[in-house]
Tab-separated table of C-alpha atoms in Angstrom:
chain	number	residue	atom	x	y	z
A	1	MET	CA	-15.148	-45.938	36.235
A	2	ARG	CA	-12.555	-47.017	33.720
A	3	SER	CA	-15.051	-46.749	30.858
A	4	PHE	CA	-15.984	-43.253	32.043
A	5	TYR	CA	-12.371	-42.063	31.774
A	6	MET	CA	-12.025	-43.783	28.404
A	7	ARG	CA	-15.022	-41.853	27.113
A	8	ILE	CA	-13.509	-38.581	28.350
A	9	PHE	CA	-10.201	-39.478	26.717
A	10	LYS	CA	-11.901	-40.315	23.405
A	11	ASN	CA	-13.870	-37.053	23.515
A	12	ILE	CA	-10.685	-35.087	24.090
A	13	ILE	CA	-9.019	-36.859	21.170
A	14	CYS	CA	-12.046	-36.148	18.948
A	15	ILE	CA	-12.057	-32.477	19.924
A	16	TYR	CA	-8.313	-32.258	19.271
A	17	VAL	CA	-8.620	-33.909	15.844
A	18	LEU	CA	-11.586	-31.667	14.957
A	19	ALA	CA	-9.650	-28.550	15.998
A	20	LEU	CA	-6.648	-29.731	13.997
A	21	CYS	CA	-8.815	-30.281	10.911
A	22	CYS	CA	-10.424	-26.846	11.299
A	23	PHE	CA	-7.005	-25.243	11.623
A	24	ALA	CA	-5.722	-27.070	8.538
A	25	TYR	CA	-8.806	-26.079	6.562
A	26	ALA	CA	-8.512	-22.417	7.625
A	27	THR	CA	-4.804	-22.447	6.739
A	28	MET	CA	-5.538	-23.802	3.259
A	29	ILE	CA	-8.320	-21.263	2.714
A	30	HIS	CA	-5.953	-18.444	3.703
A	31	ALA	CA	-3.249	-19.805	1.385
A	32	ILE	CA	-5.555	-19.526	-1.633
A	33	PRO	CA	-5.737	-15.960	-3.000
A	34	ASP	CA	-9.113	-14.264	-3.398
A	35	HIS	CA	-8.095	-12.692	-6.701
A	36	VAL	CA	-5.335	-13.536	-9.166
A	37	TYR	CA	-4.145	-12.097	-12.443
A	38	VAL	CA	-2.922	-14.385	-15.201
A	39	GLN	CA	-1.530	-13.558	-18.596
A	40	GLU	CA	-3.595	-14.767	-21.525
A	41	GLY	CA	-2.310	-18.172	-22.602
A	42	GLN	CA	-0.338	-18.644	-19.368
A	43	LYS	CA	-0.675	-21.648	-17.095
A	44	LEU	CA	-2.322	-20.851	-13.775
A	45	GLU	CA	-0.918	-22.728	-10.811
A	46	LEU	CA	-1.589	-22.147	-7.153
A	47	ASP	CA	0.631	-23.329	-4.310
A	48	LYS	CA	1.625	-26.898	-5.172
A	49	LYS	CA	1.602	-27.763	-1.472
A	50	ILE	CA	-2.179	-27.381	-1.463
A	51	PRO	CA	-3.984	-30.334	-3.133
A	52	VAL	CA	-6.560	-28.278	-5.036
A	53	THR	CA	-7.733	-28.079	-8.625
A	54	LEU	CA	-9.604	-25.270	-10.329
A	55	ALA	CA	-12.780	-25.348	-12.389
A	56	MET	CA	-15.335	-22.916	-13.709
A	57	SER	CA	-18.012	-22.253	-11.103
A	58	THR	CA	-21.321	-24.030	-11.773
A	59	LYS	CA	-24.768	-23.998	-10.190
A	60	PRO	CA	-24.696	-25.028	-6.529
A	61	GLN	CA	-25.143	-28.735	-5.969
A	62	SER	CA	-24.578	-30.789	-2.858
A	63	VAL	CA	-21.373	-32.811	-2.720
A	64	MET	CA	-23.329	-36.014	-2.020
A	65	ALA	CA	-25.522	-35.419	-5.057
A	66	GLN	CA	-22.438	-34.935	-7.199
A	67	ILE	CA	-20.871	-38.102	-5.821
A	68	GLY	CA	-24.054	-39.991	-6.587
A	69	GLU	CA	-23.925	-38.936	-10.222
A	70	ARG	CA	-20.361	-39.857	-11.066
A	71	THR	CA	-17.222	-41.383	-9.627
A	72	PHE	CA	-14.507	-39.383	-7.931
A	73	GLN	CA	-12.208	-39.944	-10.882
A	74	ALA	CA	-14.779	-38.678	-13.364
A	75	MET	CA	-15.328	-35.580	-11.203
A	76	LYS	CA	-11.616	-34.837	-11.174
A	77	GLN	CA	-11.340	-35.134	-14.935
A	78	GLU	CA	-14.379	-32.934	-15.519
A	79	ARG	CA	-13.481	-30.181	-13.055
A	80	ALA	CA	-9.758	-29.817	-13.618
A	81	VAL	CA	-8.689	-26.696	-15.456
A	82	GLU	CA	-5.589	-27.743	-17.344
A	83	THR	CA	-3.836	-24.434	-17.944
A	84	CYS	CA	-6.370	-21.580	-18.172
A	85	SER	CA	-4.701	-20.933	-21.544
A	86	GLN	CA	-8.090	-21.435	-23.169
A	87	LEU	CA	-9.501	-18.435	-21.283
A	88	LYS	CA	-9.618	-15.165	-23.187
A	89	GLN	CA	-9.128	-11.722	-21.637
A	90	GLY	CA	-11.792	-10.960	-19.109
A	91	GLU	CA	-13.041	-11.719	-15.603
A	92	TYR	CA	-13.818	-15.273	-14.440
A	93	THR	CA	-14.878	-17.021	-11.269
A	94	LEU	CA	-13.200	-20.366	-10.640
A	95	THR	CA	-13.813	-22.777	-7.799
A	96	CYS	CA	-11.029	-24.538	-5.887
A	97	TYR	CA	-11.740	-28.221	-5.173
A	98	LEU	CA	-9.845	-30.050	-2.457
A	99	PHE	CA	-8.413	-33.267	-3.945
A	100	GLY	CA	-10.478	-32.411	-7.007
A	101	ILE	CA	-13.696	-33.247	-5.145
A	102	LEU	CA	-14.736	-30.946	-2.298
A	103	PRO	CA	-15.436	-27.286	-3.165
A	104	MET	CA	-13.380	-24.974	-0.919
A	105	LYS	CA	-13.278	-21.432	-2.212
A	106	GLU	CA	-14.124	-19.271	-5.188
A	107	VAL	CA	-11.268	-17.348	-6.809
A	108	GLN	CA	-11.703	-14.315	-9.033
A	109	VAL	CA	-9.397	-14.618	-12.058
A	110	SER	CA	-8.513	-11.681	-14.301
A	111	VAL	CA	-7.049	-12.792	-17.629
A	112	VAL	CA	-4.964	-9.902	-18.958
A	113	ASN	CA	-2.485	-8.987	-21.652
A	114	GLY	CA	1.161	-9.486	-20.780
A	115	LYS	CA	2.506	-6.281	-19.253
A	116	SER	CA	6.074	-4.984	-19.068
A	117	LEU	CA	7.213	-1.915	-17.128
A	118	TYR	CA	10.416	0.065	-16.767
A	119	VAL	CA	11.706	-0.508	-13.244
A	120	SER	CA	13.358	2.438	-11.537
A	121	GLY	CA	14.717	2.399	-7.992
A	122	GLN	CA	15.595	6.094	-8.213
A	123	VAL	CA	15.296	8.239	-5.097
A	124	VAL	CA	13.106	11.266	-5.892
A	125	GLY	CA	11.829	14.316	-4.098
A	126	ILE	CA	8.083	14.386	-3.447
A	127	TYR	CA	6.123	17.592	-2.900
A	128	GLY	CA	2.416	17.753	-2.135
A	129	ALA	CA	0.164	20.744	-1.521
A	130	ALA	CA	-2.774	20.064	0.784
A	131	GLN	CA	-6.349	20.598	-0.341
A	132	GLY	CA	-6.753	23.495	2.060
A	133	VAL	CA	-4.911	24.113	5.337
A	134	LEU	CA	-4.325	20.965	7.384
A	135	VAL	CA	-4.824	21.227	11.141
A	136	LEU	CA	-2.080	19.517	13.160
A	137	GLY	CA	-3.404	20.365	16.600
A	138	SER	CA	-4.521	23.157	18.909
A	139	GLY	CA	-3.139	24.868	21.980
A	140	PRO	CA	-3.689	27.750	24.391
A	141	VAL	CA	-3.307	31.411	23.408
A	142	GLU	CA	-2.140	34.002	25.930
A	143	THR	CA	-4.379	37.018	25.421
A	144	VAL	CA	-3.666	40.743	25.896
A	145	ASP	CA	-5.558	40.748	29.195
A	146	GLY	CA	-3.189	38.092	30.597
A	147	SER	CA	-5.584	35.172	30.456
A	148	SER	CA	-5.077	31.904	28.570
A	149	THR	CA	-7.697	30.314	26.358
A	150	GLN	CA	-8.112	27.798	23.527
A	151	PRO	CA	-10.591	29.312	21.043
A	152	ALA	CA	-10.775	26.239	18.762
A	153	GLU	CA	-10.757	23.551	21.455
A	154	HIS	CA	-13.397	20.830	20.819
A	155	ILE	CA	-14.400	22.675	17.625
A	156	VAL	CA	-11.540	22.090	15.189
A	157	PHE	CA	-9.607	18.810	15.365
A	158	PRO	CA	-6.304	17.373	14.086
A	159	GLY	CA	-6.778	16.072	10.556
A	160	ASP	CA	-9.343	18.737	9.591
A	161	TYR	CA	-8.714	20.701	6.366
A	162	ILE	CA	-9.773	24.363	6.491
A	163	THR	CA	-10.810	25.473	2.995
A	164	ALA	CA	-12.618	28.787	3.621
A	165	VAL	CA	-13.174	31.516	6.194
A	166	ASN	CA	-16.578	33.211	6.029
A	167	GLY	CA	-16.971	31.800	2.520
A	168	LYS	CA	-13.609	33.091	1.239
A	169	ALA	CA	-11.296	30.298	0.072
A	170	VAL	CA	-7.941	29.685	1.746
A	171	THR	CA	-5.204	27.447	0.366
A	172	LYS	CA	-2.186	28.645	2.348
A	173	LYS	CA	-1.608	29.087	6.052
A	174	GLU	CA	-0.643	32.734	5.384
A	175	GLU	CA	-4.065	33.277	3.812
A	176	LEU	CA	-5.706	31.752	6.875
A	177	MET	CA	-3.849	34.158	9.172
A	178	GLU	CA	-4.829	37.106	6.975
A	179	ARG	CA	-8.509	36.134	7.113
A	180	ILE	CA	-8.421	35.726	10.907
A	181	ASN	CA	-6.838	39.158	11.389
A	182	GLN	CA	-9.231	40.676	8.886
A	183	TYR	CA	-12.286	39.699	10.935
A	184	GLY	CA	-10.681	40.284	14.346
A	185	GLU	CA	-12.791	39.368	17.363
A	186	GLN	CA	-15.897	38.762	15.287
A	187	PRO	CA	-17.141	35.181	15.274
A	188	MET	CA	-16.223	33.516	11.987
A	189	VAL	CA	-17.374	30.452	10.108
A	190	LEU	CA	-14.738	27.973	8.989
A	191	THR	CA	-15.520	25.621	6.129
A	192	LEU	CA	-13.564	22.427	6.507
A	193	TRP	CA	-13.273	18.811	5.432
A	194	ARG	CA	-13.479	16.255	8.208
A	195	GLY	CA	-12.929	12.848	6.689
A	196	ALA	CA	-15.247	12.586	3.678
A	197	GLU	CA	-17.656	15.227	5.024
A	198	GLN	CA	-17.588	18.960	4.412
A	199	ILE	CA	-18.900	20.919	7.398
A	200	GLN	CA	-18.957	24.432	8.824
A	201	VAL	CA	-18.050	25.444	12.367
A	202	SER	CA	-18.159	28.743	14.211
A	203	VAL	CA	-15.127	30.012	16.147
A	204	GLU	CA	-14.175	33.294	17.791
A	205	PRO	CA	-10.532	34.460	17.616
A	206	VAL	CA	-8.782	36.184	20.508
A	207	GLU	CA	-6.184	38.952	20.466
A	208	ALA	CA	-2.790	37.466	21.283
A	209	ALA	CA	-0.341	39.130	23.671
A	210	GLU	CA	2.855	37.688	22.196
A	211	HIS	CA	2.110	38.559	18.563
A	212	LYS	CA	0.170	41.487	17.270
A	213	GLY	CA	-3.039	40.209	15.796
A	214	TYR	CA	-5.679	37.584	16.423
A	215	ARG	CA	-5.258	33.850	16.856
A	216	LEU	CA	-7.314	30.631	16.980
A	217	GLY	CA	-4.605	28.617	18.709
A	218	LEU	CA	-4.196	26.195	15.792
A	219	TRP	CA	-1.063	24.505	14.517
A	220	VAL	CA	-1.393	24.116	10.751
A	221	LYS	CA	0.497	23.274	7.561
A	222	ASP	CA	-0.387	23.523	3.898
A	223	ASP	CA	2.099	21.202	2.209
A	224	MET	CA	4.560	18.350	2.700
A	225	ALA	CA	7.888	17.365	1.220
A	226	GLY	CA	10.183	14.387	1.500
A	227	ILE	CA	12.028	11.736	-0.441
A	228	GLY	CA	10.959	8.286	-1.587
A	229	THR	CA	11.635	5.837	-4.388
A	230	LEU	CA	10.149	5.667	-7.867
A	231	THR	CA	9.033	2.070	-8.505
A	232	TYR	CA	8.150	1.871	-12.202
A	233	PHE	CA	6.798	3.686	-15.246
A	234	ASP	CA	5.257	2.568	-18.523
A	235	GLN	CA	5.812	3.534	-22.163
A	236	ASP	CA	3.615	6.606	-21.759
A	237	GLY	CA	5.381	7.795	-18.606
A	238	ASN	CA	2.627	6.826	-16.153
A	239	PHE	CA	4.398	5.987	-12.893
A	240	GLY	CA	3.824	4.295	-9.560
A	241	ALA	CA	5.914	5.009	-6.466
A	242	LEU	CA	6.238	4.370	-2.710
A	243	GLY	CA	3.906	1.349	-2.516
A	244	HIS	CA	1.928	3.165	0.183
A	245	GLY	CA	0.196	6.506	0.460
A	246	ILE	CA	1.335	9.827	1.891
A	247	GLY	CA	-0.282	10.289	5.301
A	248	ASN	CA	-1.296	13.610	6.783
A	249	GLY	CA	0.999	13.046	9.744
A	250	GLN	CA	-1.765	13.325	12.345
A	251	THR	CA	-4.191	10.518	11.633
A	252	LYS	CA	-4.074	7.380	9.508
A	253	ASP	CA	-5.880	9.247	6.748
A	254	LEU	CA	-4.210	10.082	3.456
A	255	LEU	CA	-3.094	13.628	2.765
A	256	ARG	CA	-5.717	15.310	0.587
A	257	LEU	CA	-3.709	16.723	-2.322
A	258	SER	CA	-4.547	19.715	-4.471
A	259	ASP	CA	-1.201	19.535	-6.247
A	260	GLY	CA	1.710	17.107	-6.257
A	261	ARG	CA	5.066	16.957	-8.018
A	262	LEU	CA	8.216	14.873	-8.296
A	263	TYR	CA	11.650	16.490	-8.307
A	264	LYS	CA	15.222	15.379	-8.681
A	265	ALA	CA	16.837	14.537	-5.359
A	266	GLN	CA	20.234	13.475	-4.042
A	267	VAL	CA	21.080	11.312	-1.042
A	268	LEU	CA	23.642	13.140	1.110
A	269	GLY	CA	23.754	10.800	4.067
A	270	ILE	CA	22.195	7.699	5.544
A	271	LYS	CA	21.063	7.202	9.115
A	272	LYS	CA	21.401	3.466	9.611
A	273	GLY	CA	18.551	1.485	11.049
A	274	VAL	CA	19.093	-0.181	14.408
A	275	ARG	CA	16.843	-2.379	16.506
A	276	GLY	CA	13.969	-0.240	17.790
A	277	THR	CA	14.798	2.814	15.649
A	278	PRO	CA	14.186	2.922	11.901
A	279	GLY	CA	16.882	4.541	9.800
A	280	GLU	CA	16.356	6.994	6.955
A	281	LEU	CA	17.872	8.404	3.811
A	282	GLU	CA	18.937	12.014	4.300
A	283	GLY	CA	19.089	14.124	1.193
A	284	VAL	CA	18.264	17.283	-0.653
A	285	VAL	CA	15.388	17.917	-3.051
A	286	TYR	CA	16.142	20.175	-6.011
A	287	TYR	CA	13.034	22.272	-6.530
A	288	GLY	CA	12.381	24.440	-9.534
A	289	LYS	CA	10.890	23.948	-12.969
A	290	ASP	CA	14.111	22.613	-14.485
A	291	ASN	CA	14.322	19.889	-11.841
A	292	GLN	CA	10.697	18.805	-11.927
A	293	ILE	CA	10.432	15.244	-13.286
A	294	GLY	CA	6.733	14.484	-12.865
A	295	GLU	CA	3.290	15.366	-11.560
A	296	VAL	CA	1.410	13.433	-8.870
A	297	SER	CA	-2.244	12.944	-9.749
A	298	SER	CA	-3.330	10.379	-7.147
A	299	ASN	CA	-2.416	9.589	-3.542
A	300	THR	CA	-3.755	6.170	-2.506
A	301	GLN	CA	-3.230	3.558	0.182
A	302	ILE	CA	-1.140	1.482	-2.262
A	303	GLY	CA	1.076	4.200	-3.716
A	304	ILE	CA	1.259	7.553	-5.429
A	305	TYR	CA	0.624	7.818	-9.158
A	306	GLY	CA	1.040	10.337	-11.911
A	307	THR	CA	2.951	11.127	-15.095
A	308	LEU	CA	6.648	11.733	-15.664
A	309	THR	CA	7.859	14.575	-17.854
A	310	LYS	CA	8.673	13.588	-21.435
A	311	ASN	CA	12.365	14.489	-21.087
A	312	PHE	CA	12.812	12.470	-17.916
A	313	ARG	CA	11.071	9.331	-19.144
A	314	GLU	CA	12.999	9.378	-22.434
A	315	GLU	CA	16.224	9.792	-20.485
A	316	LYS	CA	15.389	6.849	-18.213
A	317	LYS	CA	13.995	4.452	-20.826
A	318	ASN	CA	16.586	1.713	-20.679
A	319	GLU	CA	15.591	-1.526	-22.379
A	320	SER	CA	17.631	-3.495	-19.843
A	321	LEU	CA	15.245	-2.181	-17.172
A	322	LEU	CA	12.088	-3.184	-19.066
A	323	CYS	CA	10.717	-6.119	-17.059
A	324	PRO	CA	7.587	-8.243	-17.358
A	325	VAL	CA	5.162	-8.087	-14.449
A	326	GLY	CA	5.177	-11.175	-12.215
A	327	TYR	CA	1.947	-12.056	-10.429
A	328	LYS	CA	1.560	-13.275	-6.854
A	329	GLN	CA	1.037	-16.958	-7.732
A	330	GLU	CA	4.386	-16.926	-9.578
A	331	ILE	CA	6.410	-15.656	-6.614
A	332	GLN	CA	8.445	-18.171	-4.644
A	333	THR	CA	9.988	-18.064	-1.184
A	334	LYS	CA	13.565	-17.814	-2.377
A	335	ASP	CA	16.168	-15.241	-3.460
A	336	ALA	CA	15.090	-11.961	-5.057
A	337	VAL	CA	16.626	-8.498	-5.474
A	338	ILE	CA	15.645	-4.918	-4.761
A	339	LEU	CA	16.856	-1.973	-6.841
A	340	SER	CA	17.998	1.326	-5.347
A	341	ASP	CA	20.342	4.193	-6.156
A	342	ALA	CA	20.756	5.144	-2.475
A	343	SER	CA	24.530	4.627	-2.849
A	344	GLY	CA	24.708	7.177	-5.661
A	345	GLU	CA	24.272	4.702	-8.499
A	346	LEU	CA	21.638	2.112	-9.271
A	347	GLN	CA	22.474	-1.199	-7.586
A	348	SER	CA	20.697	-4.511	-7.088
A	349	TYR	CA	20.743	-5.976	-3.578
A	350	ARG	CA	19.991	-9.574	-2.676
A	351	ILE	CA	17.087	-10.355	-0.378
A	352	VAL	CA	15.278	-13.573	0.518
A	353	ILE	CA	11.493	-13.752	0.399
A	354	ASP	CA	10.409	-15.509	3.593
A	355	ASP	CA	6.628	-15.571	3.340
A	356	LEU	CA	3.703	-14.584	1.117
A	357	ASP	CA	0.315	-13.503	2.401
A	358	TYR	CA	-2.201	-13.743	-0.436
A	359	THR	CA	-5.030	-12.191	1.579
A	360	PRO	CA	-3.350	-9.696	3.914
A	361	GLY	CA	-5.350	-7.355	6.087
A	362	ASP	CA	-2.885	-4.696	4.935
A	363	LYS	CA	-2.294	-4.753	1.157
A	364	ASN	CA	1.103	-3.163	1.722
A	365	LYS	CA	2.350	-6.272	3.526
A	366	GLY	CA	1.766	-9.158	1.138
A	367	ILE	CA	5.475	-9.954	0.846
A	368	ARG	CA	7.750	-10.549	3.841
A	369	PHE	CA	11.510	-10.679	3.265
A	370	HIS	CA	14.919	-10.197	4.863
A	371	VAL	CA	18.073	-8.559	3.497
A	372	GLU	CA	21.007	-10.845	2.755
A	373	ASP	CA	23.202	-8.441	0.785
A	374	GLU	CA	26.244	-7.383	2.792
A	375	ASN	CA	26.680	-4.196	0.741
A	376	LEU	CA	23.184	-2.952	1.617
A	377	LEU	CA	23.585	-3.967	5.266
A	378	LYS	CA	26.846	-2.028	5.393
A	379	LEU	CA	25.297	0.968	3.621
A	380	THR	CA	21.961	1.300	5.451
A	381	GLY	CA	21.751	-1.450	8.076
A	382	GLY	CA	18.781	-2.883	6.177
A	383	ILE	CA	15.505	-1.242	5.153
A	384	VAL	CA	15.245	2.462	5.980
A	385	GLN	CA	12.794	5.278	5.343
A	386	GLY	CA	13.242	6.539	1.814
A	387	LEU	CA	13.617	3.046	0.346
A	388	SER	CA	9.828	2.695	0.194
A	389	GLY	CA	8.962	2.017	-3.417
A	390	SER	CA	12.203	0.224	-4.277
A	391	PRO	CA	11.228	-2.381	-6.894
A	392	ILE	CA	11.480	-6.076	-5.991
A	393	LEU	CA	12.492	-8.438	-8.812
A	394	GLN	CA	12.572	-12.219	-8.975
A	395	ASP	CA	13.535	-14.360	-11.960
A	396	GLY	CA	13.711	-11.251	-14.124
A	397	LYS	CA	10.157	-10.136	-13.308
A	398	LEU	CA	8.894	-7.126	-11.361
A	399	ILE	CA	6.924	-8.660	-8.492
A	400	GLY	CA	6.559	-5.924	-5.901
A	401	ALA	CA	7.878	-2.886	-4.065
A	402	VAL	CA	9.379	-2.314	-0.616
A	403	THR	CA	6.882	-0.683	1.781
A	404	HIS	CA	7.773	-1.187	5.463
A	405	VAL	CA	10.569	-2.160	7.794
A	406	LEU	CA	10.253	-4.201	10.987
A	407	VAL	CA	11.194	-1.663	13.643
A	408	ASN	CA	12.694	-4.327	15.912
A	409	ASP	CA	14.805	-5.778	13.093
A	410	PRO	CA	15.810	-3.417	10.246
A	411	THR	CA	17.121	-6.350	8.193
A	412	LYS	CA	13.505	-7.469	7.686
A	413	GLY	CA	10.788	-5.753	5.751
A	414	TYR	CA	7.501	-5.957	3.885
A	415	GLY	CA	6.518	-5.381	0.287
A	416	ILE	CA	3.375	-4.971	-1.780
A	417	PHE	CA	2.506	-7.198	-4.748
A	418	VAL	CA	3.076	-5.174	-7.906
A	419	GLU	CA	-0.297	-6.338	-9.261
A	420	GLU	CA	-1.908	-4.359	-6.436
A	421	MET	CA	-0.063	-1.242	-7.549
A	422	THR	CA	-0.662	-1.683	-11.264
A	423	ALA	CA	-4.350	-2.485	-10.745
A	424	ASN	CA	-4.792	1.112	-9.563
A	425	LYS	CA	-6.102	3.361	-12.308
A	426	ILE	CA	-4.462	6.734	-12.405
A	427	GLY	CA	-7.247	9.171	-11.655
A	428	GLN	CA	-8.072	12.508	-10.194
A	429	LYS	CA	-6.330	14.056	-7.233
A	430	THR	CA	-7.500	12.589	-3.927
């Protein structure tokens, strides 16, 4: 009986040790980035806490076969990549070896030219015109005969973009109303975008009792406006901002833009963040041609992109704000700063980087930090809406941008690695 219990005990210990090893292995795998950028001639180092070396990937060969051909020491010497300084610009696949022996994971390495960007931190006004008329929702319409009906129910859905009525294009909600009244009670065909698919649906308006004219019972909008923070721009005025995309407000999808612009803005007040309720910057956007400072050409999950006006970029080109880009493997869990002019003038505020997630499920949350600066805590209570895009600097390098706040603790927030933002190629409107 005693031997029986001893066997059970040993099995439990074995299972525990196996689970512990699996957990350790999974943790190490997660701590190694899938893709890294490195400046040509620069030493590439991963987390020193992980006992791995890097080598160029070779043809698959079993570990036992490799061991049979050479000693462990010889394998280490052959596989170790000393600095990566010998690699020229281009794309490479390197393999991580645990203790220099056991292959763990392949890492994609992009060897690039050194890049420097002008950091900003300026709060700007953002305007975007939708690619059509965005549907927010639907509701009942009280008709002239006293009944109540929902003409578009189960036909048109929140997040749809109406682009034409009976083949005639609409770009504004006023145009949509005109088309509906023009056709009256006749069934009409709406052309709309639903996700990535363009479809047509048939609906029949009803005559409304409260307002003269015909209605579909849809709540719609054709544009958006707000404030955010400009992160950086380059010598040619190409900029990146926000660190996340502009949503349509109804679904998790991005707002489909037909036109986007940046304007000068001013912070007039600050609603401080408190536990459970995010704060926000409250300000005014100065519209008009004279106050336009840029055009938005791309709205993506990792930021908005476009080009600044020549006058604005020349005005803001300050050599003291020209910073080299720092890549994820260079970032350390220690002090850093964020830049913002939320107080009325550009200030740097001290934060502490708490954790780095090299392979996050959400690219906007690779950096986790908390605010230490008493001036920022007094001003805003921590991270608030409107600070998204504020550049994060460490050791004189631009390493990321503020993206999110922890709702239950406004002193804590997330950021995106700047290499994710700069990897985006400025393209057509999306």
